[in-house]
Amino acid sequence: LDVCRQSIVFDSILDLRRCLEVIRQDPDITIVRVKNRMDPEYDSSISAGYRDVVLNVRVTSPRAIHLRIDTHVCEVQLILRAFAEMKHDQGHKRYKQFRDTRGE
């Protein structure tokens, strides 16, 4: 679904929530999908304990429409620093191995 991906790392859940709200209120952004792995009801055993909020977004500003790129979907990962550090310390490799054993 996404062609480009970027992560934003936060020191606190409050900062992550503020960013999410700013994105949500931006009139030039259309949120296509939200995957909220921070939700307390999310079964983190599915992701080997990893948690984040992933947004698929489109930039729908007048300029993006003029350039005909307003249908381009980007992924924005909102991650707490502790999870980002685990992700970069061989954690993502282990997660991919875990996911592959589950057949995902």
PDB file of N, CA and C in Angstrom:
ATOM      1  N   LEU A   1       0.825  -1.191   0.000  1.00  0.00           N
ATOM      2  CA  LEU A   1       0.000   0.000   0.000  1.00  0.00           C
ATOM      3  C   LEU A   1       0.866   1.250   0.000  1.00  0.00           C
ATOM      4  N   ASP A   2       1.950   1.271   0.783  1.00  0.00           N
ATOM      5  CA  ASP A   2       2.769   2.481   0.861  1.00  0.00           C
ATOM      6  C   ASP A   2       4.009   2.351  -0.004  1.00  0.00           C
ATOM      7  N   VAL A   3       4.405   3.449  -0.598  1.00  0.00           N
ATOM      8  CA  VAL A   3       5.613   3.483  -1.417  1.00  0.00           C
ATOM      9  C   VAL A   3       6.761   4.100  -0.632  1.00  0.00           C
ATOM     10  N   CYS A   4       6.439   4.995   0.290  1.00  0.00           N
ATOM     11  CA  CYS A   4       7.478   5.601   1.131  1.00  0.00           C
ATOM     12  C   CYS A   4       7.096   5.420   2.590  1.00  0.00           C
ATOM     13  N   ARG A   5       8.112   5.436   3.436  1.00  0.00           N
ATOM     14  CA  ARG A   5       7.901   5.192   4.861  1.00  0.00           C
ATOM     15  C   ARG A   5       8.851   6.080   5.659  1.00  0.00           C
ATOM     16  N   GLN A   6       8.345   6.600   6.767  1.00  0.00           N
ATOM     17  CA  GLN A   6       9.171   7.399   7.665  1.00  0.00           C
ATOM     18  C   GLN A   6       8.726   7.139   9.092  1.00  0.00           C
ATOM     19  N   SER A   7       9.680   7.207  10.002  1.00  0.00           N
ATOM     20  CA  SER A   7       9.385   7.026  11.426  1.00  0.00           C
ATOM     21  C   SER A   7       9.613   8.335  12.157  1.00  0.00           C
ATOM     22  N   ILE A   8       8.756   8.574  13.137  1.00  0.00           N
ATOM     23  CA  ILE A   8       8.944   9.692  14.061  1.00  0.00           C
ATOM     24  C   ILE A   8       9.047   9.063  15.441  1.00  0.00           C
ATOM     25  N   VAL A   9      10.123   9.397  16.147  1.00  0.00           N
ATOM     26  CA  VAL A   9      10.408   8.770  17.441  1.00  0.00           C
ATOM     27  C   VAL A   9      10.077   9.765  18.552  1.00  0.00           C
ATOM     28  N   PHE A  10       9.434   9.266  19.600  1.00  0.00           N
ATOM     29  CA  PHE A  10       8.979  10.101  20.717  1.00  0.00           C
ATOM     30  C   PHE A  10       9.530   9.589  22.036  1.00  0.00           C
ATOM     31  N   ASP A  11       9.739  10.530  22.961  1.00  0.00           N
ATOM     32  CA  ASP A  11      10.188  10.161  24.301  1.00  0.00           C
ATOM     33  C   ASP A  11       9.024   9.804  25.219  1.00  0.00           C
ATOM     34  N   SER A  12       7.825  10.259  24.876  1.00  0.00           N
ATOM     35  CA  SER A  12       6.680   9.968  25.740  1.00  0.00           C
ATOM     36  C   SER A  12       5.444   9.666  24.910  1.00  0.00           C
ATOM     37  N   ILE A  13       4.536   8.943  25.514  1.00  0.00           N
ATOM     38  CA  ILE A  13       3.268   8.629  24.860  1.00  0.00           C
ATOM     39  C   ILE A  13       2.466   9.908  24.646  1.00  0.00           C
ATOM     40  N   LEU A  14       2.605  10.870  25.553  1.00  0.00           N
ATOM     41  CA  LEU A  14       1.895  12.145  25.414  1.00  0.00           C
ATOM     42  C   LEU A  14       2.343  12.871  24.144  1.00  0.00           C
ATOM     43  N   ASP A  15       3.648  12.900  23.891  1.00  0.00           N
ATOM     44  CA  ASP A  15       4.155  13.536  22.675  1.00  0.00           C
ATOM     45  C   ASP A  15       3.662  12.802  21.429  1.00  0.00           C
ATOM     46  N   LEU A  16       3.622  11.487  21.477  1.00  0.00           N
ATOM     47  CA  LEU A  16       3.114  10.700  20.357  1.00  0.00           C
ATOM     48  C   LEU A  16       1.654  11.044  20.089  1.00  0.00           C
ATOM     49  N   ARG A  17       0.853  11.134  21.149  1.00  0.00           N
ATOM     50  CA  ARG A  17      -0.567  11.464  20.998  1.00  0.00           C
ATOM     51  C   ARG A  17      -0.755  12.863  20.434  1.00  0.00           C
ATOM     52  N   ARG A  18       0.074  13.815  20.871  1.00  0.00           N
ATOM     53  CA  ARG A  18      -0.020  15.189  20.351  1.00  0.00           C
ATOM     54  C   ARG A  18       0.270  15.211  18.851  1.00  0.00           C
ATOM     55  N   CYS A  19       1.289  14.491  18.437  1.00  0.00           N
ATOM     56  CA  CYS A  19       1.639  14.427  17.019  1.00  0.00           C
ATOM     57  C   CYS A  19       0.490  13.814  16.222  1.00  0.00           C
ATOM     58  N   LEU A  20      -0.059  12.750  16.719  1.00  0.00           N
ATOM     59  CA  LEU A  20      -1.179  12.096  16.048  1.00  0.00           C
ATOM     60  C   LEU A  20      -2.339  13.067  15.874  1.00  0.00           C
ATOM     61  N   GLU A  21      -2.608  13.850  16.892  1.00  0.00           N
ATOM     62  CA  GLU A  21      -3.699  14.825  16.815  1.00  0.00           C
ATOM     63  C   GLU A  21      -3.397  15.922  15.793  1.00  0.00           C
ATOM     64  N   VAL A  22      -2.159  16.388  15.744  1.00  0.00           N
ATOM     65  CA  VAL A  22      -1.779  17.407  14.759  1.00  0.00           C
ATOM     66  C   VAL A  22      -1.958  16.870  13.341  1.00  0.00           C
ATOM     67  N   ILE A  23      -1.521  15.634  13.118  1.00  0.00           N
ATOM     68  CA  ILE A  23      -1.698  15.020  11.796  1.00  0.00           C
ATOM     69  C   ILE A  23      -3.181  14.889  11.475  1.00  0.00           C
ATOM     70  N   ARG A  24      -3.945  14.432  12.452  1.00  0.00           N
ATOM     71  CA  ARG A  24      -5.388  14.227  12.249  1.00  0.00           C
ATOM     72  C   ARG A  24      -6.093  15.533  11.879  1.00  0.00           C
ATOM     73  N   GLN A  25      -5.652  16.644  12.448  1.00  0.00           N
ATOM     74  CA  GLN A  25      -6.315  17.929  12.210  1.00  0.00           C
ATOM     75  C   GLN A  25      -5.777  18.677  10.987  1.00  0.00           C
ATOM     76  N   ASP A  26      -4.729  18.183  10.377  1.00  0.00           N
ATOM     77  CA  ASP A  26      -4.129  18.872   9.231  1.00  0.00           C
ATOM     78  C   ASP A  26      -5.054  18.744   8.015  1.00  0.00           C
ATOM     79  N   PRO A  27      -5.545  19.864   7.482  1.00  0.00           N
ATOM     80  CA  PRO A  27      -6.471  19.781   6.347  1.00  0.00           C
ATOM     81  C   PRO A  27      -5.809  19.287   5.056  1.00  0.00           C
ATOM     82  N   ASP A  28      -4.482  19.287   5.002  1.00  0.00           N
ATOM     83  CA  ASP A  28      -3.773  18.829   3.805  1.00  0.00           C
ATOM     84  C   ASP A  28      -3.394  17.352   3.860  1.00  0.00           C
ATOM     85  N   ILE A  29      -3.803  16.664   4.915  1.00  0.00           N
ATOM     86  CA  ILE A  29      -3.484  15.243   5.093  1.00  0.00           C
ATOM     87  C   ILE A  29      -4.778  14.449   5.163  1.00  0.00           C
ATOM     88  N   THR A  30      -4.838  13.365   4.414  1.00  0.00           N
ATOM     89  CA  THR A  30      -5.944  12.411   4.513  1.00  0.00           C
ATOM     90  C   THR A  30      -5.386  11.118   5.082  1.00  0.00           C
ATOM     91  N   ILE A  31      -5.933  10.705   6.206  1.00  0.00           N
ATOM     92  CA  ILE A  31      -5.507   9.435   6.811  1.00  0.00           C
ATOM     93  C   ILE A  31      -6.308   8.319   6.146  1.00  0.00           C
ATOM     94  N   VAL A  32      -5.583   7.398   5.536  1.00  0.00           N
ATOM     95  CA  VAL A  32      -6.197   6.287   4.817  1.00  0.00           C
ATOM     96  C   VAL A  32      -6.447   5.110   5.748  1.00  0.00           C
ATOM     97  N   ARG A  33      -5.481   4.871   6.660  1.00  0.00           N
ATOM     98  CA  ARG A  33      -5.588   3.725   7.564  1.00  0.00           C
ATOM     99  C   ARG A  33      -4.764   3.993   8.812  1.00  0.00           C
ATOM    100  N   VAL A  34      -5.213   3.456   9.937  1.00  0.00           N
ATOM    101  CA  VAL A  34      -4.475   3.536  11.196  1.00  0.00           C
ATOM    102  C   VAL A  34      -4.324   2.126  11.735  1.00  0.00           C
ATOM    103  N   LYS A  35      -3.091   1.757  12.060  1.00  0.00           N
ATOM    104  CA  LYS A  35      -2.838   0.493  12.753  1.00  0.00           C
ATOM    105  C   LYS A  35      -2.288   0.886  14.123  1.00  0.00           C
ATOM    106  N   ASN A  36      -3.114   0.738  15.151  1.00  0.00           N
ATOM    107  CA  ASN A  36      -2.758   1.189  16.488  1.00  0.00           C
ATOM    108  C   ASN A  36      -2.312   0.020  17.354  1.00  0.00           C
ATOM    109  N   ARG A  37      -1.021  -0.237  17.344  1.00  0.00           N
ATOM    110  CA  ARG A  37      -0.480  -1.309  18.187  1.00  0.00           C
ATOM    111  C   ARG A  37      -0.154  -0.801  19.585  1.00  0.00           C
ATOM    112  N   MET A  38      -0.568   0.446  19.900  1.00  0.00           N
ATOM    113  CA  MET A  38      -0.435   0.978  21.257  1.00  0.00           C
ATOM    114  C   MET A  38      -1.727   0.761  22.044  1.00  0.00           C
ATOM    115  N   ASP A  39      -2.788   0.388  21.362  1.00  0.00           N
ATOM    116  CA  ASP A  39      -4.076   0.153  22.004  1.00  0.00           C
ATOM    117  C   ASP A  39      -3.925  -0.943  23.058  1.00  0.00           C
ATOM    118  N   PRO A  40      -4.393  -0.692  24.279  1.00  0.00           N
ATOM    119  CA  PRO A  40      -4.281  -1.717  25.335  1.00  0.00           C
ATOM    120  C   PRO A  40      -4.939  -3.043  24.957  1.00  0.00           C
ATOM    121  N   GLU A  41      -5.913  -3.011  24.061  1.00  0.00           N
ATOM    122  CA  GLU A  41      -6.580  -4.247  23.645  1.00  0.00           C
ATOM    123  C   GLU A  41      -5.832  -4.976  22.534  1.00  0.00           C
ATOM    124  N   TYR A  42      -4.780  -4.352  21.987  1.00  0.00           N
ATOM    125  CA  TYR A  42      -3.991  -4.997  20.949  1.00  0.00           C
ATOM    126  C   TYR A  42      -3.202  -6.158  21.557  1.00  0.00           C
ATOM    127  N   ASP A  43      -3.250  -7.310  20.932  1.00  0.00           N
ATOM    128  CA  ASP A  43      -2.523  -8.496  21.401  1.00  0.00           C
ATOM    129  C   ASP A  43      -1.081  -8.398  20.927  1.00  0.00           C
ATOM    130  N   SER A  44      -0.204  -7.903  21.794  1.00  0.00           N
ATOM    131  CA  SER A  44       1.188  -7.669  21.395  1.00  0.00           C
ATOM    132  C   SER A  44       1.969  -8.962  21.160  1.00  0.00           C
ATOM    133  N   SER A  45       1.394 -10.110  21.492  1.00  0.00           N
ATOM    134  CA  SER A  45       2.093 -11.358  21.173  1.00  0.00           C
ATOM    135  C   SER A  45       2.155 -11.557  19.661  1.00  0.00           C
ATOM    136  N   ILE A  46       1.257 -10.905  18.935  1.00  0.00           N
ATOM    137  CA  ILE A  46       1.253 -10.982  17.475  1.00  0.00           C
ATOM    138  C   ILE A  46       2.504 -10.336  16.896  1.00  0.00           C
ATOM    139  N   SER A  47       3.004  -9.297  17.568  1.00  0.00           N
ATOM    140  CA  SER A  47       4.163  -8.550  17.065  1.00  0.00           C
ATOM    141  C   SER A  47       5.393  -8.728  17.957  1.00  0.00           C
ATOM    142  N   ALA A  48       5.449  -9.823  18.672  1.00  0.00           N
ATOM    143  CA  ALA A  48       6.575 -10.130  19.557  1.00  0.00           C
ATOM    144  C   ALA A  48       6.809  -9.017  20.568  1.00  0.00           C
ATOM    145  N   GLY A  49       5.733  -8.370  21.010  1.00  0.00           N
ATOM    146  CA  GLY A  49       5.822  -7.317  22.019  1.00  0.00           C
ATOM    147  C   GLY A  49       6.022  -5.920  21.463  1.00  0.00           C
ATOM    148  N   TYR A  50       6.289  -5.815  20.186  1.00  0.00           N
ATOM    149  CA  TYR A  50       6.534  -4.513  19.555  1.00  0.00           C
ATOM    150  C   TYR A  50       5.239  -3.713  19.483  1.00  0.00           C
ATOM    151  N   ARG A  51       5.346  -2.408  19.718  1.00  0.00           N
ATOM    152  CA  ARG A  51       4.169  -1.537  19.669  1.00  0.00           C
ATOM    153  C   ARG A  51       4.513  -0.231  18.966  1.00  0.00           C
ATOM    154  N   ASP A  52       3.565   0.269  18.182  1.00  0.00           N
ATOM    155  CA  ASP A  52       3.681   1.571  17.531  1.00  0.00           C
ATOM    156  C   ASP A  52       2.312   1.962  17.007  1.00  0.00           C
ATOM    157  N   VAL A  53       2.236   3.119  16.390  1.00  0.00           N
ATOM    158  CA  VAL A  53       1.048   3.543  15.669  1.00  0.00           C
ATOM    159  C   VAL A  53       1.503   3.789  14.239  1.00  0.00           C
ATOM    160  N   VAL A  54       0.855   3.133  13.287  1.00  0.00           N
ATOM    161  CA  VAL A  54       1.226   3.277  11.879  1.00  0.00           C
ATOM    162  C   VAL A  54       0.064   3.946  11.145  1.00  0.00           C
ATOM    163  N   LEU A  55       0.395   5.014  10.447  1.00  0.00           N
ATOM    164  CA  LEU A  55      -0.591   5.726   9.646  1.00  0.00           C
ATOM    165  C   LEU A  55      -0.251   5.575   8.175  1.00  0.00           C
ATOM    166  N   ASN A  56      -1.234   5.289   7.362  1.00  0.00           N
ATOM    167  CA  ASN A  56      -1.097   5.420   5.917  1.00  0.00           C
ATOM    168  C   ASN A  56      -1.805   6.718   5.576  1.00  0.00           C
ATOM    169  N   VAL A  57      -1.064   7.635   4.958  1.00  0.00           N
ATOM    170  CA  VAL A  57      -1.595   8.972   4.697  1.00  0.00           C
ATOM    171  C   VAL A  57      -1.382   9.379   3.241  1.00  0.00           C
ATOM    172  N   ARG A  58      -2.209  10.317   2.818  1.00  0.00           N
ATOM    173  CA  ARG A  58      -2.032  10.961   1.525  1.00  0.00           C
ATOM    174  C   ARG A  58      -1.965  12.460   1.761  1.00  0.00           C
ATOM    175  N   VAL A  59      -1.078  13.142   1.053  1.00  0.00           N
ATOM    176  CA  VAL A  59      -1.018  14.596   1.087  1.00  0.00           C
ATOM    177  C   VAL A  59      -2.006  15.099   0.038  1.00  0.00           C
ATOM    178  N   THR A  60      -2.996  15.843   0.485  1.00  0.00           N
ATOM    179  CA  THR A  60      -4.075  16.268  -0.406  1.00  0.00           C
ATOM    180  C   THR A  60      -4.160  17.792  -0.493  1.00  0.00           C
ATOM    181  N   SER A  61      -3.032  18.435  -0.356  1.00  0.00           N
ATOM    182  CA  SER A  61      -2.978  19.898  -0.467  1.00  0.00           C
ATOM    183  C   SER A  61      -3.266  20.314  -1.908  1.00  0.00           C
ATOM    184  N   PRO A  62      -3.626  21.567  -2.130  1.00  0.00           N
ATOM    185  CA  PRO A  62      -3.821  22.034  -3.507  1.00  0.00           C
ATOM    186  C   PRO A  62      -2.583  21.787  -4.388  1.00  0.00           C
ATOM    187  N   ARG A  63      -1.406  21.969  -3.832  1.00  0.00           N
ATOM    188  CA  ARG A  63      -0.167  21.739  -4.600  1.00  0.00           C
ATOM    189  C   ARG A  63      -0.040  20.264  -4.993  1.00  0.00           C
ATOM    190  N   ALA A  64      -0.325  19.355  -4.034  1.00  0.00           N
ATOM    191  CA  ALA A  64      -0.250  17.919  -4.328  1.00  0.00           C
ATOM    192  C   ALA A  64      -1.269  17.533  -5.396  1.00  0.00           C
ATOM    193  N   ILE A  65      -2.446  18.124  -5.322  1.00  0.00           N
ATOM    194  CA  ILE A  65      -3.472  17.848  -6.338  1.00  0.00           C
ATOM    195  C   ILE A  65      -3.001  18.366  -7.698  1.00  0.00           C
ATOM    196  N   HIS A  66      -2.444  19.572  -7.708  1.00  0.00           N
ATOM    197  CA  HIS A  66      -1.933  20.140  -8.958  1.00  0.00           C
ATOM    198  C   HIS A  66      -0.847  19.253  -9.583  1.00  0.00           C
ATOM    199  N   LEU A  67       0.022  18.706  -8.738  1.00  0.00           N
ATOM    200  CA  LEU A  67       1.103  17.832  -9.219  1.00  0.00           C
ATOM    201  C   LEU A  67       0.630  16.400  -9.476  1.00  0.00           C
ATOM    202  N   ARG A  68      -0.630  16.146  -9.159  1.00  0.00           N
ATOM    203  CA  ARG A  68      -1.224  14.813  -9.330  1.00  0.00           C
ATOM    204  C   ARG A  68      -0.524  13.724  -8.515  1.00  0.00           C
ATOM    205  N   ILE A  69      -0.118  14.115  -7.325  1.00  0.00           N
ATOM    206  CA  ILE A  69       0.499  13.146  -6.414  1.00  0.00           C
ATOM    207  C   ILE A  69      -0.364  12.934  -5.168  1.00  0.00           C
ATOM    208  N   ASP A  70      -1.578  13.429  -5.188  1.00  0.00           N
ATOM    209  CA  ASP A  70      -2.462  13.341  -4.031  1.00  0.00           C
ATOM    210  C   ASP A  70      -2.989  11.936  -3.773  1.00  0.00           C
ATOM    211  N   THR A  71      -2.749  11.012  -4.687  1.00  0.00           N
ATOM    212  CA  THR A  71      -3.169   9.622  -4.454  1.00  0.00           C
ATOM    213  C   THR A  71      -2.019   8.757  -3.932  1.00  0.00           C
ATOM    214  N   HIS A  72      -0.836   9.337  -3.838  1.00  0.00           N
ATOM    215  CA  HIS A  72       0.344   8.627  -3.351  1.00  0.00           C
ATOM    216  C   HIS A  72       0.187   8.363  -1.851  1.00  0.00           C
ATOM    217  N   VAL A  73       0.292   7.122  -1.446  1.00  0.00           N
ATOM    218  CA  VAL A  73       0.129   6.750  -0.035  1.00  0.00           C
ATOM    219  C   VAL A  73       1.495   6.581   0.616  1.00  0.00           C
ATOM    220  N   CYS A  74       1.653   7.229   1.758  1.00  0.00           N
ATOM    221  CA  CYS A  74       2.903   7.154   2.538  1.00  0.00           C
ATOM    222  C   CYS A  74       2.595   6.525   3.895  1.00  0.00           C
ATOM    223  N   GLU A  75       3.589   5.858   4.450  1.00  0.00           N
ATOM    224  CA  GLU A  75       3.439   5.290   5.788  1.00  0.00           C
ATOM    225  C   GLU A  75       4.230   6.141   6.771  1.00  0.00           C
ATOM    226  N   VAL A  76       3.580   6.493   7.878  1.00  0.00           N
ATOM    227  CA  VAL A  76       4.225   7.235   8.958  1.00  0.00           C
ATOM    228  C   VAL A  76       4.121   6.375  10.205  1.00  0.00           C
ATOM    229  N   GLN A  77       5.282   6.005  10.752  1.00  0.00           N
ATOM    230  CA  GLN A  77       5.328   5.187  11.961  1.00  0.00           C
ATOM    231  C   GLN A  77       5.615   6.100  13.149  1.00  0.00           C
ATOM    232  N   LEU A  78       4.727   6.085  14.133  1.00  0.00           N
ATOM    233  CA  LEU A  78       4.911   6.850  15.358  1.00  0.00           C
ATOM    234  C   LEU A  78       5.364   5.859  16.428  1.00  0.00           C
ATOM    235  N   ILE A  79       6.589   6.048  16.920  1.00  0.00           N
ATOM    236  CA  ILE A  79       7.224   5.027  17.761  1.00  0.00           C
ATOM    237  C   ILE A  79       7.810   5.667  19.015  1.00  0.00           C
ATOM    238  N   LEU A  80       7.620   5.012  20.133  1.00  0.00           N
ATOM    239  CA  LEU A  80       8.312   5.427  21.357  1.00  0.00           C
ATOM    240  C   LEU A  80       9.784   5.034  21.252  1.00  0.00           C
ATOM    241  N   ARG A  81      10.641   5.865  21.825  1.00  0.00           N
ATOM    242  CA  ARG A  81      12.090   5.674  21.710  1.00  0.00           C
ATOM    243  C   ARG A  81      12.533   4.264  22.115  1.00  0.00           C
ATOM    244  N   ALA A  82      11.967   3.722  23.189  1.00  0.00           N
ATOM    245  CA  ALA A  82      12.381   2.388  23.654  1.00  0.00           C
ATOM    246  C   ALA A  82      12.154   1.336  22.566  1.00  0.00           C
ATOM    247  N   PHE A  83      11.042   1.429  21.849  1.00  0.00           N
ATOM    248  CA  PHE A  83      10.770   0.470  20.782  1.00  0.00           C
ATOM    249  C   PHE A  83      11.639   0.740  19.558  1.00  0.00           C
ATOM    250  N   ALA A  84      11.894   2.015  19.287  1.00  0.00           N
ATOM    251  CA  ALA A  84      12.756   2.354  18.149  1.00  0.00           C
ATOM    252  C   ALA A  84      14.167   1.820  18.366  1.00  0.00           C
ATOM    253  N   GLU A  85      14.665   1.924  19.587  1.00  0.00           N
ATOM    254  CA  GLU A  85      16.007   1.418  19.885  1.00  0.00           C
ATOM    255  C   GLU A  85      16.055  -0.098  19.754  1.00  0.00           C
ATOM    256  N   MET A  86      15.004  -0.776  20.211  1.00  0.00           N
ATOM    257  CA  MET A  86      14.960  -2.235  20.056  1.00  0.00           C
ATOM    258  C   MET A  86      14.899  -2.618  18.581  1.00  0.00           C
ATOM    259  N   LYS A  87      14.159  -1.837  17.821  1.00  0.00           N
ATOM    260  CA  LYS A  87      13.992  -2.112  16.397  1.00  0.00           C
ATOM    261  C   LYS A  87      15.333  -2.044  15.672  1.00  0.00           C
ATOM    262  N   HIS A  88      16.195  -1.139  16.087  1.00  0.00           N
ATOM    263  CA  HIS A  88      17.476  -0.966  15.415  1.00  0.00           C
ATOM    264  C   HIS A  88      18.577  -1.858  15.978  1.00  0.00           C
ATOM    265  N   ASP A  89      18.386  -2.395  17.163  1.00  0.00           N
ATOM    266  CA  ASP A  89      19.389  -3.275  17.771  1.00  0.00           C
ATOM    267  C   ASP A  89      19.066  -4.732  17.465  1.00  0.00           C
ATOM    268  N   GLN A  90      19.066  -5.084  16.185  1.00  0.00           N
ATOM    269  CA  GLN A  90      18.762  -6.432  15.712  1.00  0.00           C
ATOM    270  C   GLN A  90      17.317  -6.841  15.980  1.00  0.00           C
ATOM    271  N   GLY A  91      16.538  -5.949  16.581  1.00  0.00           N
ATOM    272  CA  GLY A  91      15.156  -6.275  16.902  1.00  0.00           C
ATOM    273  C   GLY A  91      14.292  -6.494  15.683  1.00  0.00           C
ATOM    274  N   HIS A  92      14.468  -5.678  14.655  1.00  0.00           N
ATOM    275  CA  HIS A  92      13.631  -5.829  13.464  1.00  0.00           C
ATOM    276  C   HIS A  92      13.932  -7.149  12.765  1.00  0.00           C
ATOM    277  N   LYS A  93      15.191  -7.537  12.762  1.00  0.00           N
ATOM    278  CA  LYS A  93      15.566  -8.819  12.156  1.00  0.00           C
ATOM    279  C   LYS A  93      14.886  -9.963  12.904  1.00  0.00           C
ATOM    280  N   ARG A  94      14.896  -9.897  14.236  1.00  0.00           N
ATOM    281  CA  ARG A  94      14.243 -10.938  15.034  1.00  0.00           C
ATOM    282  C   ARG A  94      12.730 -10.924  14.801  1.00  0.00           C
ATOM    283  N   TYR A  95      12.153  -9.713  14.690  1.00  0.00           N
ATOM    284  CA  TYR A  95      10.712  -9.621  14.447  1.00  0.00           C
ATOM    285  C   TYR A  95      10.350 -10.253  13.101  1.00  0.00           C
ATOM    286  N   LYS A  96      11.144  -9.988  12.059  1.00  0.00           N
ATOM    287  CA  LYS A  96      10.865 -10.569  10.749  1.00  0.00           C
ATOM    288  C   LYS A  96      10.949 -12.094  10.814  1.00  0.00           C
ATOM    289  N   GLN A  97      11.925 -12.622  11.551  1.00  0.00           N
ATOM    290  CA  GLN A  97      12.033 -14.067  11.699  1.00  0.00           C
ATOM    291  C   GLN A  97      10.796 -14.609  12.422  1.00  0.00           C
ATOM    292  N   PHE A  98      10.384 -13.904  13.492  1.00  0.00           N
ATOM    293  CA  PHE A  98       9.193 -14.298  14.248  1.00  0.00           C
ATOM    294  C   PHE A  98       7.969 -14.285  13.341  1.00  0.00           C
ATOM    295  N   ARG A  99       7.799 -13.200  12.560  1.00  0.00           N
ATOM    296  CA  ARG A  99       6.657 -13.064  11.663  1.00  0.00           C
ATOM    297  C   ARG A  99       6.654 -14.162  10.606  1.00  0.00           C
ATOM    298  N   ASP A 100       7.854 -14.448  10.054  1.00  0.00           N
ATOM    299  CA  ASP A 100       7.950 -15.477   9.018  1.00  0.00           C
ATOM    300  C   ASP A 100       7.581 -16.855   9.537  1.00  0.00           C
ATOM    301  N   THR A 101       7.910 -17.139  10.796  1.00  0.00           N
ATOM    302  CA  THR A 101       7.550 -18.448  11.360  1.00  0.00           C
ATOM    303  C   THR A 101       6.042 -18.552  11.548  1.00  0.00           C
ATOM    304  N   ARG A 102       5.371 -17.404  11.649  1.00  0.00           N
ATOM    305  CA  ARG A 102       3.911 -17.391  11.788  1.00  0.00           C
ATOM    306  C   ARG A 102       3.236 -17.431  10.420  1.00  0.00           C
ATOM    307  N   GLY A 103       4.009 -17.319   9.351  1.00  0.00           N
ATOM    308  CA  GLY A 103       3.438 -17.364   8.007  1.00  0.00           C
ATOM    309  C   GLY A 103       2.796 -16.068   7.564  1.00  0.00           C
ATOM    310  N   GLU A 104       3.227 -14.937   8.133  1.00  0.00           N
ATOM    311  CA  GLU A 104       2.640 -13.637   7.759  1.00  0.00           C
ATOM    312  C   GLU A 104       3.426 -12.984   6.654  1.00  0.00           C
TER     313      GLU A 104
END
